Short mmCIF file of C-alpha atoms in Angstrom, two decimals:
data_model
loop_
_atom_site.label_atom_id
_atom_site.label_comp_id
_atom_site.label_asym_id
_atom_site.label_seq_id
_atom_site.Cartn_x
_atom_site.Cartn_y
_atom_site.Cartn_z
CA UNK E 1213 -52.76 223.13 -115.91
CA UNK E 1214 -49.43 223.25 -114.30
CA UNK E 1215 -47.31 219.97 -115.22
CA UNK E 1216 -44.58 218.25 -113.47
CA UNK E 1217 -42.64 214.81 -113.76
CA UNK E 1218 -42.20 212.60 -110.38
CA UNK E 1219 -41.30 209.16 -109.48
CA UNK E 1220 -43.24 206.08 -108.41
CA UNK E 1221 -41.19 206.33 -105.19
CA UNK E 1222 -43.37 209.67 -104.57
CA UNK E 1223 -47.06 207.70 -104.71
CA UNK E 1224 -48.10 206.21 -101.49
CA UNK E 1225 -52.16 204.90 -102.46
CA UNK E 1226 -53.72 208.31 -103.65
CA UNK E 1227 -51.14 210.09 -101.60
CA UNK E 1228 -47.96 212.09 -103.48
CA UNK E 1229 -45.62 213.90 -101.78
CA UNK E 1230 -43.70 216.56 -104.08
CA UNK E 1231 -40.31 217.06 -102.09
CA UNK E 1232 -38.17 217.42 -105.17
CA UNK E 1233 -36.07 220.78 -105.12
CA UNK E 1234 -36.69 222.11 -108.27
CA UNK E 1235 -40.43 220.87 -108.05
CA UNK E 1236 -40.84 222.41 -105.11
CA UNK E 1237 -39.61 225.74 -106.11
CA UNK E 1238 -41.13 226.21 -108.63
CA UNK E 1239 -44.76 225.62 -107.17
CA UNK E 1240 -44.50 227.08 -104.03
CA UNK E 1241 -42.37 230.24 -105.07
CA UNK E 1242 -43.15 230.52 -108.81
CA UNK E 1243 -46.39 229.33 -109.35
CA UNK E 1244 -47.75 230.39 -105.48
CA UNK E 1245 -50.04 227.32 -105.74
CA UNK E 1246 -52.48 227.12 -102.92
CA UNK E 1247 -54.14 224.06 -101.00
CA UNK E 1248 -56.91 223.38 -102.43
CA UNK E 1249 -55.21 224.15 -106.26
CA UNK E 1250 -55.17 221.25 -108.83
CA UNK E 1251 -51.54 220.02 -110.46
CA UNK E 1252 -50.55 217.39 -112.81
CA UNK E 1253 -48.19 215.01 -112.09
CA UNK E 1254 -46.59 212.39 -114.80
CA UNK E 1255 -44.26 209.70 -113.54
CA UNK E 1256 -41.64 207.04 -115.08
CA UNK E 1257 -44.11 204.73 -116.45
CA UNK E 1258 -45.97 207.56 -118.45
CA UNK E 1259 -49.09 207.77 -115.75
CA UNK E 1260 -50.37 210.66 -115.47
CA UNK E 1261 -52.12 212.30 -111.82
CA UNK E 1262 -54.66 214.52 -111.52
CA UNK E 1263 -53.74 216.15 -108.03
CA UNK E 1264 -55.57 218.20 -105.49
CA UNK E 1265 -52.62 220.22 -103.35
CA UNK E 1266 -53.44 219.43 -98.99
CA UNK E 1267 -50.39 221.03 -97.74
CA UNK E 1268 -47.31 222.85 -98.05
CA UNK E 1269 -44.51 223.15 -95.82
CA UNK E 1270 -41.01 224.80 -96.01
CA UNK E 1271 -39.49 221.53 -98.28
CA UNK E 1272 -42.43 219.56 -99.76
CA UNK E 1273 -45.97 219.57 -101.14
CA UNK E 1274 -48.75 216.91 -100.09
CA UNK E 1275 -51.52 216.19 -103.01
CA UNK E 1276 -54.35 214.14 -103.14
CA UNK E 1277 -55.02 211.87 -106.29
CA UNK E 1278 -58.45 212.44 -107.52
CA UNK E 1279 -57.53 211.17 -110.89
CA UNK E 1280 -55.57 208.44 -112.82
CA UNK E 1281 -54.79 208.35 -116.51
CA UNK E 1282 -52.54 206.22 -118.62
CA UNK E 1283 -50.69 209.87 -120.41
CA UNK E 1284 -50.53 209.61 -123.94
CA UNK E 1285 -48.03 213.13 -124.95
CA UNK E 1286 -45.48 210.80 -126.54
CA UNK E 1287 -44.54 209.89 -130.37
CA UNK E 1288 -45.11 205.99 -131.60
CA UNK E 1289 -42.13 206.42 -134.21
CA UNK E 1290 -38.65 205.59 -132.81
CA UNK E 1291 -36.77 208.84 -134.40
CA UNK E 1292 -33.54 210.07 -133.95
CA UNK E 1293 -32.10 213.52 -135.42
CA UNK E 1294 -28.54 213.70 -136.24
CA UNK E 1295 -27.50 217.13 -136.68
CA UNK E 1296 -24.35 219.17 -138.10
CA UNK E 1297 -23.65 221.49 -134.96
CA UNK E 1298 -25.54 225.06 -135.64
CA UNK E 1299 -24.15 228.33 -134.26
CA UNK E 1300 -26.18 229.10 -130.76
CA UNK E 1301 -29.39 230.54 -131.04
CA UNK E 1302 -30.36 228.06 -133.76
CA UNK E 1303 -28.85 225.14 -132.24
CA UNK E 1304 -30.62 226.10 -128.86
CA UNK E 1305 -34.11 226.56 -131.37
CA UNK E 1306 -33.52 222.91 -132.55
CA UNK E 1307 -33.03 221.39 -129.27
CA UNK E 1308 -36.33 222.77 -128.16
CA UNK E 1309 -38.52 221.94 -131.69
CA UNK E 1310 -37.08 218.46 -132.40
CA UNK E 1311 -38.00 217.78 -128.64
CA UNK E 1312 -41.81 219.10 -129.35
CA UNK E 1313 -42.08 217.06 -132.17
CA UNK E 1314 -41.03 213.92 -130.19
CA UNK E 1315 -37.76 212.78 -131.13
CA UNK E 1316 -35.81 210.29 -128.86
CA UNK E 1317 -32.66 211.55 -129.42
CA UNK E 1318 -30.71 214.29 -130.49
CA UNK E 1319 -27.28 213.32 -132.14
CA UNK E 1320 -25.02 216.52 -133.07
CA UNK E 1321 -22.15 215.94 -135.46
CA UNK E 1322 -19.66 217.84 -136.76
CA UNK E 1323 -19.64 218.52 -140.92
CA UNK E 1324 -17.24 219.92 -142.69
CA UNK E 1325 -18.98 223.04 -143.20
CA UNK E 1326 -19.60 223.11 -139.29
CA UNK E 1327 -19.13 226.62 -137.88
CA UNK E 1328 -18.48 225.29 -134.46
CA UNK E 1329 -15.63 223.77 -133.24
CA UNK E 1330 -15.30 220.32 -131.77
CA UNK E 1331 -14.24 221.68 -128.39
CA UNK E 1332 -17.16 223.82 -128.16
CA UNK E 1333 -19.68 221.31 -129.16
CA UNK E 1334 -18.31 219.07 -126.37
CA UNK E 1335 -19.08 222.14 -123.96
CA UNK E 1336 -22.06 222.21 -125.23
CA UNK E 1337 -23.94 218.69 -124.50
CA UNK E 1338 -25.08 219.61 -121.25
CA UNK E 1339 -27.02 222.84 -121.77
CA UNK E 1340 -28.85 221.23 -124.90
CA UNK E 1341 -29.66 218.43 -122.79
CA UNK E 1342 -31.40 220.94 -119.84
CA UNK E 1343 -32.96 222.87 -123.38
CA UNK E 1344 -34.58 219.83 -124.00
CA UNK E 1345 -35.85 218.90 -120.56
CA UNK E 1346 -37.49 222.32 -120.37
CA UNK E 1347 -38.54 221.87 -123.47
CA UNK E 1348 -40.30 218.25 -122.31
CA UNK E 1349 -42.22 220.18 -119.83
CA UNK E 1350 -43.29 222.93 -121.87
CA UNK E 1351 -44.93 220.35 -124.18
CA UNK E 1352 -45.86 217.70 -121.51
CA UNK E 1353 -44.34 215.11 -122.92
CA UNK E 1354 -44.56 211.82 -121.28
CA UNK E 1355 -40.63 211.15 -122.00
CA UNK E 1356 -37.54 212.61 -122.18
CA UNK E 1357 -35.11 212.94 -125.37
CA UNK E 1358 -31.60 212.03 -124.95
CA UNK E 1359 -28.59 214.54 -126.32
CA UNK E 1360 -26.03 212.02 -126.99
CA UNK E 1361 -21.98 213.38 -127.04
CA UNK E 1362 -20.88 214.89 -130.24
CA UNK E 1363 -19.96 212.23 -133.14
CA UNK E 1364 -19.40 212.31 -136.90
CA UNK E 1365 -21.03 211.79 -139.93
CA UNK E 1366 -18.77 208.84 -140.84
CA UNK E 1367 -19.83 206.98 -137.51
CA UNK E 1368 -22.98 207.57 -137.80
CA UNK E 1369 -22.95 206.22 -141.49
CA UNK E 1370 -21.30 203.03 -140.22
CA UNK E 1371 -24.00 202.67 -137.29
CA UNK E 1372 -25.87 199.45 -137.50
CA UNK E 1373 -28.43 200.57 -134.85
CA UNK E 1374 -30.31 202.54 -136.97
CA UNK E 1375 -32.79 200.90 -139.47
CA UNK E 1376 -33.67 203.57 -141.64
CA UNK E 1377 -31.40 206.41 -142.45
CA UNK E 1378 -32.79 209.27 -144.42
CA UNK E 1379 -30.10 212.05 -145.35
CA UNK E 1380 -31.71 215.42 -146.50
CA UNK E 1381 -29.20 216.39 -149.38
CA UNK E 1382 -30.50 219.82 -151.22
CA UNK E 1383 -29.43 220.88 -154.91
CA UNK E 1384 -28.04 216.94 -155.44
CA UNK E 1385 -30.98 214.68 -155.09
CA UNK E 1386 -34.58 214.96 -156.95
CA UNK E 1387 -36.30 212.10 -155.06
CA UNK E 1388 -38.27 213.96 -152.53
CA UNK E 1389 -39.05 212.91 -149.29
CA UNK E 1390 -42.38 212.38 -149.55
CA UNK E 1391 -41.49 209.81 -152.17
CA UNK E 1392 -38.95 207.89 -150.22
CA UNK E 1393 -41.20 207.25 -146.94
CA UNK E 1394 -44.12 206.55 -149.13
CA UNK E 1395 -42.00 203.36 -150.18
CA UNK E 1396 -41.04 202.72 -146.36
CA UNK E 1397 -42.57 200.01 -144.35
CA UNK E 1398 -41.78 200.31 -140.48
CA UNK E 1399 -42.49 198.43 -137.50
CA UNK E 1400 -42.88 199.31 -133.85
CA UNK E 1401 -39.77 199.19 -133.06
CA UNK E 1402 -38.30 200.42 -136.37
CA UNK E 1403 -34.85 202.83 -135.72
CA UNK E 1404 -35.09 206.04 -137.89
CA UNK E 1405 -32.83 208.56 -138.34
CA UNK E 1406 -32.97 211.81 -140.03
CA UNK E 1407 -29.81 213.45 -141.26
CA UNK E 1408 -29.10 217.03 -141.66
CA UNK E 1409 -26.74 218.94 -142.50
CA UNK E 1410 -24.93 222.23 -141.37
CA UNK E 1411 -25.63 226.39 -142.39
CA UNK E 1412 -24.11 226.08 -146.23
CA UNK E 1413 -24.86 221.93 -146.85
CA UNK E 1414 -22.68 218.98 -146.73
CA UNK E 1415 -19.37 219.15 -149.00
CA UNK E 1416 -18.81 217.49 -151.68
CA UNK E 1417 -16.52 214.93 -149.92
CA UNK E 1418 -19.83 214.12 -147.49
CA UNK E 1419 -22.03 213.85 -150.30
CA UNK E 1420 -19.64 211.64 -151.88
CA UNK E 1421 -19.24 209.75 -148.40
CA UNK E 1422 -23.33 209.48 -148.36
CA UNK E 1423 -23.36 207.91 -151.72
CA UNK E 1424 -21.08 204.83 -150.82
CA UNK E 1425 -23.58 204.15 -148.45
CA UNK E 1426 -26.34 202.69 -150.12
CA UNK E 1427 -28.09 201.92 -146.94
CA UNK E 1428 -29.29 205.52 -147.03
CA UNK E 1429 -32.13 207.36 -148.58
CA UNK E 1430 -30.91 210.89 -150.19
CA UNK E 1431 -33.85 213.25 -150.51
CA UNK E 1432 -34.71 216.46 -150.99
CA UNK E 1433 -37.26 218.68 -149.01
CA UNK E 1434 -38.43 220.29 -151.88
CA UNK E 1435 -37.85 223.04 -154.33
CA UNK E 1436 -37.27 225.79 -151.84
CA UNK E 1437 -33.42 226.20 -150.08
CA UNK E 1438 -34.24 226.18 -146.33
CA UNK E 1439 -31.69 227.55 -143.71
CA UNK E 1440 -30.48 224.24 -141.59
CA UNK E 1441 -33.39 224.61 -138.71
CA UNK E 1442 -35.66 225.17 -140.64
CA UNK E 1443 -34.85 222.02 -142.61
CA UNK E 1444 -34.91 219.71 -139.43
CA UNK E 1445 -38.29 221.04 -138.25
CA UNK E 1446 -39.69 220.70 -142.16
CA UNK E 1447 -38.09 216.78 -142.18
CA UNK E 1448 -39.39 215.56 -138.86
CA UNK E 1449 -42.68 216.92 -139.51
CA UNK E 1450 -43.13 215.19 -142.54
CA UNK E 1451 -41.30 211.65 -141.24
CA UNK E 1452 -44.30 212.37 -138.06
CA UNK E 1453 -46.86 212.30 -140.62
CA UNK E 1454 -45.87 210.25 -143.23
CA UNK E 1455 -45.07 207.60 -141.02
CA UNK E 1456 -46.63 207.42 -137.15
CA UNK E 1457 -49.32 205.13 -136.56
CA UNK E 1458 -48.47 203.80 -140.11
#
C-alpha cells in the first residue's frame, strides 16, 4: 500500500489534507490514485493513518481516517555507521542498505586509503541525504537517518558521544564480532557506532591510531575478505541481531 510521511499540522479530527508538493505529485500524477483508493500516511510522532482518498483538486488531496496505529518500522538500537567515503555506485548502495537496516546516522570519513577526495565528499552530503530519504520510504520507516558532513577517523576516535565503538579491522584482529557484542551490555539509550573502513582497509598508521584507543572494540567479520559494502551491510546486520531488543 502506497506510503507517505506528513505532519500533525495536516490532521484536522479524521480529516488529512495532503497539499505537500512532492506528495501531491506523486499520487495524483504517478500513482493516478482515485477517490475512493486507500493510502498510508505516517507522521512526526511515528503514527501511522490508514486513509480513504474523498477528493482531489489541482494542489491537494482530502482523505478520510478510517484507521489509527501507533507504526512500529523503526530500529530500538541507537546505531550510527561511520564510513570511509566509497567511490559512487557503492557509496550510493550504502546510503540506501544502512538506511533499511535502521541506522540513525550515516557518518562518512575520509581514510587514508579513501579514493575520494575531500572536496568531493563535501559535494556529496546532500544527494546521500535525498538517497536515504527515498530509501526511508521505500522501506516505510517510521524515521529518518541523518547524513552528517564529512569528518575523520581521528575525530571520530576522540568523540565522547558515542558509547560503544566497534571498528571492523580485517587480516589484524582474531576476536570476531560475534564475540565482542556477546560481552556487550546496552541500554535504551546506549550510542553505538560501527566503523568501517575504505576499498583496500585502513593503513597501518589508522590501525595503529585505533589501537591507542582502547575505548574501541577491533573485530573481525570473519574468515572471508569482503569488499567495503559488503562489510557494512554484514556488520550492521549482525550488531541488529546480536543486540536489538537485548
Amino acid at each position: 500500500m502506497p506510503h507517505f510521511y506528513i505532519s500533525t499540522s495536516d490532521v484536522n479530527q479524521d480529516i488529512i489534507t495532503v497539499s505537500d508538493k512532492e506528495n501531491f505529485h506523486h499520487i495524483a500524477r504517478v500513482l493516478r490514485s482515485k477517490v475512493g483508493e486507500t493510502l498510508l500516511l505516517i507522521d512526526e510522532n511515528r503514527t501511522q493513518y490508514k486513509v480513504v482518498i474523498q477528493n482531489i483538486d489541482s494542489k491537494s488531496i482530502t482523505t478520510k481516517v478510517v484507521e489509527t496505529l501507533k507504526a512500529n518500522h523503526c530500529l530500538d538500537l541507537n546505531l550510527y555507521l561511520v564510513q570511509s567515503v566509497l567511490k559512487t555506485d557503492a557509496q550510493n548502495f550504502v546510503m540506501q542498505k544502512a538506511t533499511e537496516l535502521g541506522i540513525k546516522k550515516i557518518i562518512p570519513v575520509i581514510t587514508d586509503n579513501s579514493v575520494i577526495k575531500p572536496s568531493v565528499a563535501d559535494s556529496k552530503v546532500d544527494k546521500w541525504q535525498k538517497i536515504a530519504n527515498e530509501a526511508v520510504k521505500q522501506c516505510e520507516r517510521v524515521d529518518f537517518p541523518i547524513v552528517s558532513q564529512r569528518t575523520t577517523l581521528e575525530q571520530v576516535l576522540n568523540n565522547q558521544d558515542f558509547d560503544i565503538k566497534i571498528a571492523c579491522v580485517e587480516r589484524t584482529h582474531t576476536m570476531t564480532l560475534k564475540e565482542c557484542l556477546r560481552n556487550i551490555k546496552i541500554k535504551s539509550d546506549t550510542k553505538i557506532a560501527v566503523i568501517i573502513g575504505p576499498e583496500g582497509g585502513f593503513s597501518a598508521r589508522e590501525i595503529e591510531l585505533l589501537n591507542r584507543h582502547e575505548d574501541v572494540h577491533k573485530v573481525s567479520l570473519g574468515k572471508m575478505i569482503l569488499r567495503a559494502e559488503t562489510a557494512v551491510i554484514s556488520a550492521l546486520s549482525n550488531v541488529i541481531y546480536e543486540l536489538e531488543n537485548d
